[in-house]
Short mmCIF file of C-alpha atoms in Angstrom, two decimals:
data_model
loop_
_atom_site.label_atom_id
_atom_site.label_comp_id
_atom_site.label_asym_id
_atom_site.label_seq_id
_atom_site.Cartn_x
_atom_site.Cartn_y
_atom_site.Cartn_z
CA UNK A 176 31.25 -17.16 -14.60
CA UNK A 177 28.98 -14.38 -15.85
CA UNK A 178 28.52 -11.06 -14.06
CA UNK A 179 24.96 -9.74 -13.84
CA UNK A 180 23.66 -6.30 -12.94
CA UNK A 181 20.01 -6.35 -11.91
CA UNK A 182 17.52 -3.74 -10.72
CA UNK A 183 15.11 -4.81 -8.03
CA UNK A 184 12.11 -3.34 -6.21
CA UNK A 185 10.97 -4.45 -2.80
CA UNK A 186 8.45 -3.65 -0.13
CA UNK A 187 10.72 -3.55 2.92
CA UNK A 188 7.93 -4.00 5.48
CA UNK A 189 8.60 -7.67 6.26
CA UNK A 190 12.39 -7.50 6.07
CA UNK A 191 15.08 -6.85 8.64
CA UNK A 192 16.79 -4.71 6.04
CA UNK A 193 18.70 -5.63 2.91
CA UNK A 194 21.82 -7.14 4.42
CA UNK A 195 21.99 -10.82 5.30
CA UNK A 196 21.76 -11.62 9.02
CA UNK A 197 21.65 -15.05 10.62
CA UNK A 198 18.10 -16.20 11.55
CA UNK A 199 16.47 -13.03 10.20
CA UNK A 200 14.45 -12.46 7.05
CA UNK A 201 16.45 -10.14 4.77
CA UNK A 202 16.27 -9.24 1.09
CA UNK A 203 19.81 -10.48 0.47
CA UNK A 204 19.04 -13.74 2.24
CA UNK A 205 15.95 -14.40 0.11
CA UNK A 206 17.76 -13.66 -3.17
CA UNK A 207 20.85 -15.72 -2.29
CA UNK A 208 18.62 -18.64 -1.29
CA UNK A 209 16.96 -18.46 -4.73
CA UNK A 210 20.35 -18.36 -6.49
CA UNK A 211 21.48 -21.34 -4.45
CA UNK A 212 18.49 -23.27 -5.79
CA UNK A 213 19.32 -22.26 -9.36
CA UNK A 214 23.00 -23.25 -9.12
CA UNK A 215 22.12 -26.48 -7.29
CA UNK A 216 23.95 -25.57 -4.08
CA UNK A 217 26.79 -23.44 -5.41
CA UNK A 218 26.66 -20.30 -3.20
CA UNK A 219 26.43 -16.96 -5.04
CA UNK A 220 27.02 -13.78 -3.12
CA UNK A 221 25.16 -10.66 -4.24
CA UNK A 222 26.51 -7.12 -3.93
CA UNK A 223 24.05 -4.23 -3.57
CA UNK A 224 24.60 -0.52 -4.28
CA UNK A 225 24.14 -0.09 -0.55
CA UNK A 226 22.18 -1.49 2.34
CA UNK A 227 18.67 -0.42 3.17
CA UNK A 228 17.41 -0.59 6.75
CA UNK A 229 14.56 -2.62 8.21
CA UNK A 230 11.26 -1.38 6.76
CA UNK A 231 12.90 0.79 4.07
CA UNK A 232 11.63 0.22 0.52
CA UNK A 233 13.35 0.15 -2.86
CA UNK A 234 12.02 0.90 -6.31
CA UNK A 235 15.41 0.81 -8.02
CA UNK A 236 17.97 -0.98 -5.87
CA UNK A 237 20.83 -2.37 -7.99
CA UNK A 238 22.70 -5.58 -7.29
CA UNK A 239 25.46 -7.46 -9.05
CA UNK A 240 26.61 -11.06 -8.78
CA UNK A 241 28.79 -13.63 -10.52
CA UNK A 242 26.83 -16.63 -11.69
CA UNK A 243 28.45 -19.95 -12.62
CA UNK A 244 26.97 -20.26 -16.12
CA UNK A 245 25.84 -18.06 -18.98
CA UNK A 246 22.07 -17.57 -18.89
CA UNK A 247 20.62 -14.76 -21.07
CA UNK A 248 19.70 -11.81 -18.81
CA UNK A 249 15.98 -12.02 -19.62
CA UNK A 250 15.89 -15.69 -18.64
CA UNK A 251 17.77 -14.93 -15.44
CA UNK A 252 15.15 -12.27 -14.66
CA UNK A 253 12.28 -14.70 -15.23
CA UNK A 254 13.92 -17.48 -13.27
CA UNK A 255 14.59 -15.25 -10.27
CA UNK A 256 11.10 -13.73 -10.33
CA UNK A 257 9.59 -17.20 -10.34
CA UNK A 258 11.45 -17.87 -7.07
CA UNK A 259 10.70 -14.55 -5.35
CA UNK A 260 7.97 -13.80 -2.79
CA UNK A 261 5.46 -11.19 -4.00
CA UNK A 262 7.21 -8.36 -2.15
CA UNK A 263 10.46 -8.59 -4.12
CA UNK A 264 10.52 -8.02 -7.87
CA UNK A 265 13.34 -8.17 -10.40
CA UNK A 266 12.61 -5.23 -12.70
CA UNK A 267 15.50 -5.28 -15.18
CA UNK A 268 18.75 -7.09 -15.76
CA UNK A 269 21.77 -7.27 -18.01
CA UNK A 270 25.07 -9.07 -18.33
CA UNK A 271 27.97 -6.75 -17.50
CA UNK A 272 31.78 -6.72 -17.61
CA UNK A 273 33.47 -9.00 -15.07
CA UNK A 274 34.81 -6.04 -13.10
CA UNK A 275 31.45 -4.30 -12.59
CA UNK A 276 30.60 -3.96 -8.89
CA UNK A 277 27.17 -2.62 -7.88
CA UNK A 278 28.57 -1.13 -4.71
CA UNK A 279 31.89 0.41 -5.69
CA UNK A 280 30.86 1.66 -9.14
CA UNK A 281 27.91 3.71 -7.86
CA UNK A 282 28.29 7.38 -8.70
CA UNK A 283 25.05 8.77 -7.26
CA UNK A 284 21.65 7.81 -5.88
CA UNK A 285 18.15 9.18 -5.60
CA UNK A 286 16.13 8.64 -2.44
CA UNK A 287 12.51 9.58 -2.01
CA UNK A 288 10.61 10.06 1.23
CA UNK A 289 6.78 10.09 1.28
CA UNK A 290 5.09 11.97 4.13
CA UNK A 291 1.36 11.52 4.77
CA UNK A 292 -0.18 14.63 6.30
CA UNK A 293 -3.43 15.09 8.19
CA UNK A 294 -4.45 14.33 11.72
CA UNK A 295 -4.68 10.55 11.40
CA UNK A 296 -2.62 7.91 9.67
CA UNK A 297 -4.39 6.64 6.53
CA UNK A 298 -4.79 2.86 7.04
CA UNK A 299 -3.71 2.26 3.43
CA UNK A 300 -0.56 4.37 3.66
CA UNK A 301 0.76 3.35 7.06
CA UNK A 302 3.38 0.95 5.64
CA UNK A 303 4.39 3.23 2.75
CA UNK A 304 4.72 6.73 4.21
CA UNK A 305 5.92 8.54 7.28
CA UNK A 306 3.11 10.46 8.99
CA UNK A 307 3.26 14.11 10.12
CA UNK A 308 0.05 15.29 11.82
CA UNK A 309 1.10 18.92 12.37
CA UNK A 310 0.74 21.99 10.19
CA UNK A 311 3.49 22.71 7.69
CA UNK A 312 4.37 25.81 5.72
CA UNK A 313 5.58 24.63 2.32
CA UNK A 314 7.41 27.90 1.65
CA UNK A 315 9.65 27.34 4.68
CA UNK A 316 10.40 23.79 3.55
CA UNK A 317 11.26 24.95 0.04
CA UNK A 318 13.62 27.58 1.42
CA UNK A 319 15.33 25.02 3.68
CA UNK A 320 15.76 22.57 0.77
CA UNK A 321 18.01 25.12 -0.97
CA UNK A 322 20.38 24.93 2.01
CA UNK A 323 20.78 21.19 1.39
CA UNK A 324 21.95 21.44 -2.22
CA UNK A 325 25.74 21.54 -2.50
CA UNK A 326 28.69 20.02 -0.71
CA UNK A 327 28.29 19.91 3.09
CA UNK A 328 29.56 18.12 6.16
CA UNK A 329 26.52 16.05 7.18
CA UNK A 330 27.90 14.88 10.55
CA UNK A 331 24.78 16.21 12.33
CA UNK A 332 22.65 14.07 10.01
CA UNK A 333 24.45 10.75 10.40
CA UNK A 334 23.41 8.09 12.89
CA UNK A 335 26.18 7.69 15.41
CA UNK A 336 28.23 4.51 15.43
CA UNK A 337 29.21 4.55 11.75
CA UNK A 338 32.78 3.77 10.78
CA UNK A 339 32.95 6.30 7.97
CA UNK A 340 35.17 9.25 8.94
CA UNK A 341 34.52 11.61 6.05
CA UNK A 342 30.98 12.94 6.41
CA UNK A 343 31.12 15.39 3.51
CA UNK A 344 28.62 14.58 0.77
CA UNK A 345 27.35 16.49 -2.22
CA UNK A 346 23.61 16.81 -2.81
CA UNK A 347 22.75 17.73 -6.42
CA UNK A 348 19.00 18.09 -6.01
CA UNK A 349 16.75 18.43 -2.95
CA UNK A 350 13.10 19.02 -3.73
CA UNK A 351 9.59 18.47 -2.51
CA UNK A 352 6.79 17.20 -4.74
CA UNK A 353 3.43 18.66 -3.69
CA UNK A 354 1.19 17.00 -6.31
CA UNK A 355 -0.76 15.25 -3.55
CA UNK A 356 -0.76 18.15 -1.08
CA UNK A 357 -2.51 18.61 1.39
CA UNK A 358 -2.79 14.83 1.83
CA UNK A 359 0.82 14.01 1.08
CA UNK A 360 4.20 15.41 0.09
CA UNK A 361 7.24 13.59 -1.28
CA UNK A 362 10.84 14.64 -0.75
CA UNK A 363 13.45 13.74 -3.37
CA UNK A 364 17.21 13.86 -2.85
CA UNK A 365 19.86 13.18 -5.48
CA UNK A 366 23.40 13.02 -4.18
CA UNK A 367 26.77 11.36 -4.58
CA UNK A 368 26.30 9.43 -1.36
CA UNK A 369 24.17 9.30 1.76
CA UNK A 370 25.28 8.55 5.31
CA UNK A 371 23.49 6.07 7.55
CA UNK A 372 19.96 7.43 8.30
CA UNK A 373 20.88 10.75 6.65
CA UNK A 374 17.70 11.09 4.56
CA UNK A 375 15.43 10.18 7.48
CA UNK A 376 17.14 12.68 9.79
CA UNK A 377 17.02 15.42 7.11
CA UNK A 378 13.30 14.79 6.55
CA UNK A 379 12.51 15.01 10.28
CA UNK A 380 14.46 18.28 10.42
CA UNK A 381 12.69 19.66 7.32
CA UNK A 382 9.29 18.89 8.85
CA UNK A 383 10.30 20.67 12.07
CA UNK A 384 11.29 23.67 9.95
CA UNK A 385 7.99 23.52 8.07
CA UNK A 386 6.13 23.51 11.37
CA UNK A 387 8.11 26.50 12.66
CA UNK A 388 9.83 24.61 15.47
CA UNK A 389 13.23 25.35 13.94
CA UNK A 390 14.74 28.32 12.20
CA UNK A 391 14.25 28.14 8.44
CA UNK A 392 18.04 28.13 7.94
CA UNK A 393 18.75 25.62 10.72
CA UNK A 394 20.56 23.32 8.26
CA UNK A 395 23.37 25.91 7.98
CA UNK A 396 23.80 25.86 11.76
CA UNK A 397 23.66 22.05 11.91
CA UNK A 398 26.43 21.76 9.27
CA UNK A 399 28.61 23.89 11.59
CA UNK A 400 27.89 22.25 14.96
CA UNK A 401 28.46 18.71 13.63
CA UNK A 402 26.35 17.25 16.43
CA UNK A 403 23.85 14.45 15.83
CA UNK A 404 22.08 15.27 19.10
CA UNK A 405 20.92 18.60 17.73
CA UNK A 406 19.11 17.16 14.72
CA UNK A 407 17.30 14.90 17.20
CA UNK A 408 14.55 13.07 15.27
CA UNK A 409 14.64 10.38 12.61
CA UNK A 410 11.62 9.98 10.32
CA UNK A 411 10.28 6.39 10.24
CA UNK A 412 11.62 3.81 7.79
CA UNK A 413 8.20 3.24 6.20
CA UNK A 414 8.39 6.47 4.15
CA UNK A 415 11.84 5.92 2.60
CA UNK A 416 12.47 4.57 -0.91
CA UNK A 417 15.77 3.94 -2.66
CA UNK A 418 14.53 5.20 -6.02
CA UNK A 419 17.44 5.05 -8.45
CA UNK A 420 21.15 4.27 -8.53
CA UNK A 421 23.44 5.74 -11.16
CA UNK A 422 26.61 4.25 -12.65
CA UNK A 423 29.16 5.55 -15.15
CA UNK B 217 -28.43 5.24 25.51
CA UNK B 218 -27.30 7.17 22.43
CA UNK B 219 -27.29 5.71 18.93
CA UNK B 220 -24.22 6.48 16.79
CA UNK B 221 -23.65 6.12 13.06
CA UNK B 222 -19.97 6.05 12.16
CA UNK B 223 -18.02 5.69 8.93
CA UNK B 224 -14.85 3.65 9.10
CA UNK B 225 -11.98 2.75 6.78
CA UNK B 226 -9.83 -0.32 7.20
CA UNK B 227 -7.04 -2.19 5.54
CA UNK B 228 -8.48 -5.71 5.64
CA UNK B 229 -5.14 -7.50 5.14
CA UNK B 230 -4.65 -8.61 8.74
CA UNK B 231 -8.29 -9.39 9.48
CA UNK B 232 -10.39 -12.53 9.21
CA UNK B 233 -13.14 -10.35 7.82
CA UNK B 234 -15.43 -7.87 9.50
CA UNK B 235 -17.61 -10.21 11.52
CA UNK B 236 -16.63 -11.30 15.01
CA UNK B 237 -15.35 -14.86 15.31
CA UNK B 238 -13.99 -16.54 18.41
CA UNK B 239 -10.17 -16.57 18.61
CA UNK B 240 -9.75 -14.70 15.32
CA UNK B 241 -8.75 -11.11 14.64
CA UNK B 242 -11.75 -9.31 13.13
CA UNK B 243 -12.67 -5.66 12.62
CA UNK B 244 -15.83 -6.05 14.71
CA UNK B 245 -13.86 -7.72 17.49
CA UNK B 246 -11.30 -4.91 17.64
CA UNK B 247 -13.96 -2.17 17.72
CA UNK B 248 -16.13 -3.91 20.32
CA UNK B 249 -13.07 -4.44 22.53
CA UNK B 250 -12.36 -0.69 22.34
CA UNK B 251 -15.98 0.13 23.23
CA UNK B 252 -15.80 -2.28 26.15
CA UNK B 253 -12.83 -0.31 27.47
CA UNK B 254 -14.70 2.97 27.09
CA UNK B 255 -17.84 1.73 28.87
CA UNK B 256 -15.78 0.03 31.57
CA UNK B 257 -16.95 -3.50 30.78
CA UNK B 258 -20.48 -2.84 29.52
CA UNK B 259 -20.64 -4.77 26.21
CA UNK B 260 -21.70 -2.76 23.14
CA UNK B 261 -22.60 -4.61 19.97
CA UNK B 262 -21.92 -2.89 16.67
CA UNK B 263 -24.00 -3.36 13.52
CA UNK B 264 -22.34 -2.93 10.12
CA UNK B 265 -23.96 -2.18 6.75
CA UNK B 266 -22.76 -5.63 5.79
CA UNK B 267 -19.88 -8.00 6.37
CA UNK B 268 -16.66 -7.85 4.44
CA UNK B 269 -14.59 -10.99 3.90
CA UNK B 270 -11.07 -11.76 5.04
CA UNK B 271 -8.63 -9.46 3.24
CA UNK B 272 -11.34 -7.16 1.83
CA UNK B 273 -10.84 -3.44 2.48
CA UNK B 274 -13.25 -0.63 3.32
CA UNK B 275 -13.00 3.08 2.67
CA UNK B 276 -16.56 3.85 3.74
CA UNK B 277 -18.00 1.03 5.83
CA UNK B 278 -20.83 2.27 8.06
CA UNK B 279 -21.59 0.94 11.52
CA UNK B 280 -24.14 1.83 14.18
CA UNK B 281 -24.24 1.09 17.90
CA UNK B 282 -26.05 2.09 21.06
CA UNK B 283 -23.74 3.57 23.64
CA UNK B 284 -24.62 3.90 27.33
CA UNK B 285 -24.00 7.63 27.67
CA UNK B 286 -24.17 10.79 25.60
CA UNK B 287 -20.74 11.70 24.25
CA UNK B 288 -20.58 14.31 21.44
CA UNK B 289 -19.94 12.51 18.12
CA UNK B 290 -16.58 14.26 17.55
CA UNK B 291 -15.34 13.15 20.97
CA UNK B 292 -16.56 9.60 20.31
CA UNK B 293 -14.58 9.66 17.05
CA UNK B 294 -11.40 10.84 18.79
CA UNK B 295 -11.77 8.38 21.65
CA UNK B 296 -12.26 5.42 19.30
CA UNK B 297 -9.39 6.45 17.03
CA UNK B 298 -7.09 6.67 20.05
CA UNK B 299 -7.90 3.00 20.74
CA UNK B 300 -7.62 1.70 17.17
CA UNK B 301 -4.65 -0.02 15.53
CA UNK B 302 -3.24 1.93 12.56
CA UNK B 303 -5.16 -0.17 10.03
CA UNK B 304 -8.62 0.88 11.24
CA UNK B 305 -9.70 4.53 11.11
CA UNK B 306 -12.91 6.23 12.18
CA UNK B 307 -13.51 8.78 9.44
CA UNK B 308 -16.80 10.44 10.43
CA UNK B 309 -19.52 10.06 13.01
CA UNK B 310 -22.84 11.45 14.14
CA UNK B 311 -25.56 10.81 16.68
CA UNK B 312 -28.67 9.40 15.02
CA UNK B 313 -32.28 8.52 15.88
CA UNK B 314 -32.69 5.54 18.19
CA UNK B 315 -34.24 3.42 15.41
CA UNK B 316 -31.39 3.88 12.90
CA UNK B 317 -29.82 0.55 11.97
CA UNK B 318 -26.68 0.51 9.77
CA UNK B 319 -27.65 -2.83 8.30
CA UNK B 320 -31.38 -2.65 7.68
CA UNK B 321 -31.54 1.00 6.63
CA UNK B 322 -29.00 0.63 3.82
CA UNK B 323 -30.47 1.54 0.45
CA UNK B 324 -27.44 1.05 -1.78
CA UNK B 325 -23.68 0.53 -1.82
CA UNK B 326 -20.68 1.24 -3.97
CA UNK B 327 -17.90 -1.32 -4.27
CA UNK B 328 -14.64 -0.75 -6.09
CA UNK B 329 -12.22 -3.37 -7.35
CA UNK B 330 -8.63 -2.44 -8.27
CA UNK B 331 -6.84 -4.66 -10.80
CA UNK B 332 -3.09 -4.35 -11.31
CA UNK B 333 -2.07 -5.28 -14.85
CA UNK B 334 1.30 -6.24 -16.25
CA UNK B 335 3.27 -9.43 -16.17
CA UNK B 336 4.37 -9.28 -12.54
CA UNK B 337 2.70 -8.25 -9.31
CA UNK B 338 3.94 -4.84 -8.15
CA UNK B 339 5.40 -5.41 -4.66
CA UNK B 340 3.70 -2.23 -3.42
CA UNK B 341 0.26 -3.15 -4.74
CA UNK B 342 0.08 -6.81 -3.80
CA UNK B 343 -2.10 -6.24 -0.73
CA UNK B 344 -4.30 -3.58 -2.38
CA UNK B 345 -5.15 -4.91 -5.83
CA UNK B 346 -6.01 -8.08 -7.65
CA UNK B 347 -3.46 -8.93 -10.35
CA UNK B 348 -4.26 -9.88 -13.94
CA UNK B 349 -1.16 -10.63 -16.02
CA UNK B 350 -2.93 -11.25 -19.36
CA UNK B 351 -3.86 -8.89 -22.17
CA UNK B 352 -7.22 -7.15 -21.94
CA UNK B 353 -9.30 -5.33 -24.52
CA UNK B 354 -10.94 -2.41 -22.71
CA UNK B 355 -13.63 -2.07 -25.37
CA UNK B 356 -14.88 -5.59 -24.67
CA UNK B 357 -14.95 -4.88 -20.93
CA UNK B 358 -16.88 -1.64 -21.45
CA UNK B 359 -19.43 -3.46 -23.60
CA UNK B 360 -19.85 -6.20 -20.99
CA UNK B 361 -20.33 -3.63 -18.19
CA UNK B 362 -23.49 -2.40 -19.95
CA UNK B 363 -24.97 -5.89 -19.54
CA UNK B 364 -24.54 -5.59 -15.76
CA UNK B 365 -26.54 -2.39 -15.32
CA UNK B 366 -30.18 -3.09 -14.50
CA UNK B 367 -32.15 -5.67 -12.55
CA UNK B 368 -30.85 -9.22 -12.98
CA UNK B 369 -30.85 -12.61 -11.30
CA UNK B 370 -27.25 -12.91 -10.11
CA UNK B 371 -27.46 -16.59 -9.04
CA UNK B 372 -24.44 -17.42 -11.25
CA UNK B 373 -22.45 -14.74 -9.41
CA UNK B 374 -23.20 -15.75 -5.83
CA UNK B 375 -20.95 -18.00 -3.79
CA UNK B 376 -22.86 -21.18 -3.04
CA UNK B 377 -23.96 -21.85 0.51
CA UNK B 378 -25.78 -18.58 1.11
CA UNK B 379 -29.18 -18.60 2.81
CA UNK B 380 -30.62 -15.80 0.70
CA UNK B 381 -33.21 -17.17 -1.74
CA UNK B 382 -33.89 -14.10 -3.85
CA UNK B 383 -30.82 -13.48 -5.99
CA UNK B 384 -32.27 -10.59 -7.98
CA UNK B 385 -30.36 -7.34 -7.50
CA UNK B 386 -30.35 -4.02 -9.29
CA UNK B 387 -27.07 -2.47 -10.40
CA UNK B 388 -27.36 1.27 -11.08
CA UNK B 389 -23.85 1.85 -12.34
CA UNK B 390 -21.09 -0.49 -13.53
CA UNK B 391 -18.00 1.21 -14.87
CA UNK B 392 -14.28 0.93 -15.30
CA UNK B 393 -11.86 3.73 -14.46
CA UNK B 394 -8.82 3.64 -16.76
CA UNK B 395 -6.92 6.66 -15.39
CA UNK B 396 -3.98 4.41 -14.45
CA UNK B 397 -4.14 2.16 -17.53
CA UNK B 398 -2.04 0.26 -18.67
CA UNK B 399 -0.72 -0.30 -15.15
CA UNK B 400 -4.06 -0.53 -13.43
CA UNK B 401 -7.83 -0.35 -13.88
CA UNK B 402 -10.54 0.09 -11.25
CA UNK B 403 -14.06 -1.29 -11.49
CA UNK B 404 -16.90 0.52 -9.72
CA UNK B 405 -20.34 -0.95 -9.02
CA UNK B 406 -23.26 0.88 -7.46
CA UNK B 407 -26.24 -1.29 -6.61
CA UNK B 408 -29.07 -1.85 -4.19
CA UNK B 409 -27.38 -4.95 -2.81
CA UNK B 410 -24.62 -7.41 -3.53
CA UNK B 411 -24.62 -11.17 -2.94
CA UNK B 412 -21.78 -12.97 -1.21
CA UNK B 413 -18.65 -12.72 -3.43
CA UNK B 414 -20.74 -11.21 -6.24
CA UNK B 415 -18.34 -8.36 -7.06
CA UNK B 416 -15.29 -10.64 -7.04
CA UNK B 417 -16.99 -13.18 -9.32
CA UNK B 418 -18.20 -10.43 -11.69
CA UNK B 419 -14.68 -8.96 -11.88
CA UNK B 420 -13.12 -12.34 -12.69
CA UNK B 421 -15.74 -12.82 -15.42
CA UNK B 422 -15.16 -9.31 -16.81
CA UNK B 423 -11.42 -9.95 -17.03
CA UNK B 424 -12.06 -13.22 -18.88
CA UNK B 425 -14.24 -11.28 -21.32
CA UNK B 426 -11.55 -8.62 -21.71
CA UNK B 427 -9.03 -11.33 -22.50
CA UNK B 428 -11.33 -12.93 -25.07
CA UNK B 429 -11.81 -16.19 -23.20
CA UNK B 430 -15.54 -15.54 -22.94
CA UNK B 431 -18.10 -14.09 -25.25
CA UNK B 432 -18.50 -10.36 -24.79
CA UNK B 433 -22.16 -10.85 -23.82
CA UNK B 434 -21.53 -13.84 -21.55
CA UNK B 435 -23.24 -12.04 -18.65
CA UNK B 436 -26.59 -12.38 -20.47
CA UNK B 437 -26.08 -16.14 -20.75
CA UNK B 438 -24.95 -16.43 -17.11
CA UNK B 439 -28.10 -14.61 -15.90
CA UNK B 440 -30.11 -17.30 -17.71
CA UNK B 441 -28.23 -20.44 -16.67
CA UNK B 442 -28.20 -19.49 -12.95
CA UNK B 443 -25.19 -21.72 -12.35
CA UNK B 444 -22.28 -20.63 -10.15
CA UNK B 445 -20.04 -23.30 -11.73
CA UNK B 446 -20.13 -21.50 -15.06
CA UNK B 447 -18.79 -18.19 -13.75
CA UNK B 448 -15.92 -20.25 -12.30
CA UNK B 449 -13.36 -17.79 -10.93
CA UNK B 450 -13.39 -15.38 -7.98
CA UNK B 451 -11.00 -12.41 -8.05
CA UNK B 452 -8.85 -12.18 -4.89
CA UNK B 453 -10.05 -10.28 -1.81
CA UNK B 454 -7.07 -7.90 -1.87
CA UNK B 455 -8.53 -5.80 -4.72
CA UNK B 456 -11.99 -5.23 -3.21
CA UNK B 457 -13.07 -2.06 -1.37
CA UNK B 458 -16.42 -1.25 0.20
CA UNK B 459 -16.37 2.37 -0.91
CA UNK B 460 -19.63 3.96 0.17
CA UNK B 461 -22.95 3.05 1.79
CA UNK B 462 -26.09 5.06 1.19
CA UNK B 463 -29.04 5.61 3.53
CA UNK B 464 -32.35 7.46 3.16
#
């Protein structure tokens, strides 16, 4: 057995998320089917740094898996790419120690969220951005982003129904890239972990702050009230990208 | 009756081309269905500057149509956008003289063709570019582009089966934008008219020249031989954009 760590990119549009589900098209399902072909029917289970939801994209998702055989990493990459549909790409790969686990060894992640601005949805961006048709004040958003950096209880920003009790996470960086403004802005969050839907709920809240519908320091209040109902909106999956995953 | 001239953008991925066809999803079909709703069942036929093929995109297609009523152009634009799917957008509109015809009054057009380079198809560009995985020499392509400018018989670059006898067209500008090189290049052609598949066949030929598979001045030979078989390849629809249409 050889343990592989591989970085993949995918356009999440067609997929019912990363995680395997019976009868549904998922990223994990497609990759495990390809591995099954390569091993001639010996099932290989892949482990990802974390799940991504239906419609969410990845530019740097990391997976690991034990393969029955010792194929050089570059050949493994080529073989898998030759079996992938055009919306999943193996970007990099290496052989790693037997105890490496793409999920449990993660130390931090970067997510990006692209927001298309303007009255109408751009036909060419509809699958790759969220759309916000209202006015935003970038200064208010930049002020609010400072309230996100640090260690906070993100209970108000976690989709209900999760099994994880501890909702404290540390965000190292929270910034907005305005290179494409006024057509588009991109949020970027680097943190030690993200709760289910946390980035999409934070983005919807930031846009409300930018529009003046919420107090500029509403994040501080939301950390205190610990109430998902008060954050209210979730930005659409189409704008979210798992950008990078860090390991020791 | 009021005559309208409107500029539209569309992501051609889902469509069987611009032109209406029974039982198939087309851009014309979707727009005429919306107009039928607005007129309460009075059919309105739209005229486009030209057809685009299945999978071909438009950023500046122009259409005209006679509408039974006099709605301000901005209201017409809003009404139509409210009835469009997210992959078709009305960008601009105006009322025009009764004799304006979006097809016959066209004096020139600009087409763009985006080519993604690199070994693998980028999952996020697969629907919006053609992909060329081989090496290209930009100098050779730039030399070949000079052979396209001017008045030439493009018989070798026209899909067979067309009814148009005169295959002479004038190209005013033929250039390559390398801002995204080495990941991507974009071709841009401005001409008084383009034959069926002409841009896609020219792009495939230019890439062959860039790769060294053809003589750098092969366009000059192809103008002479007037033989579609010798140009051989057609670049995929996904990279082609009708960018702009000019009128008097």
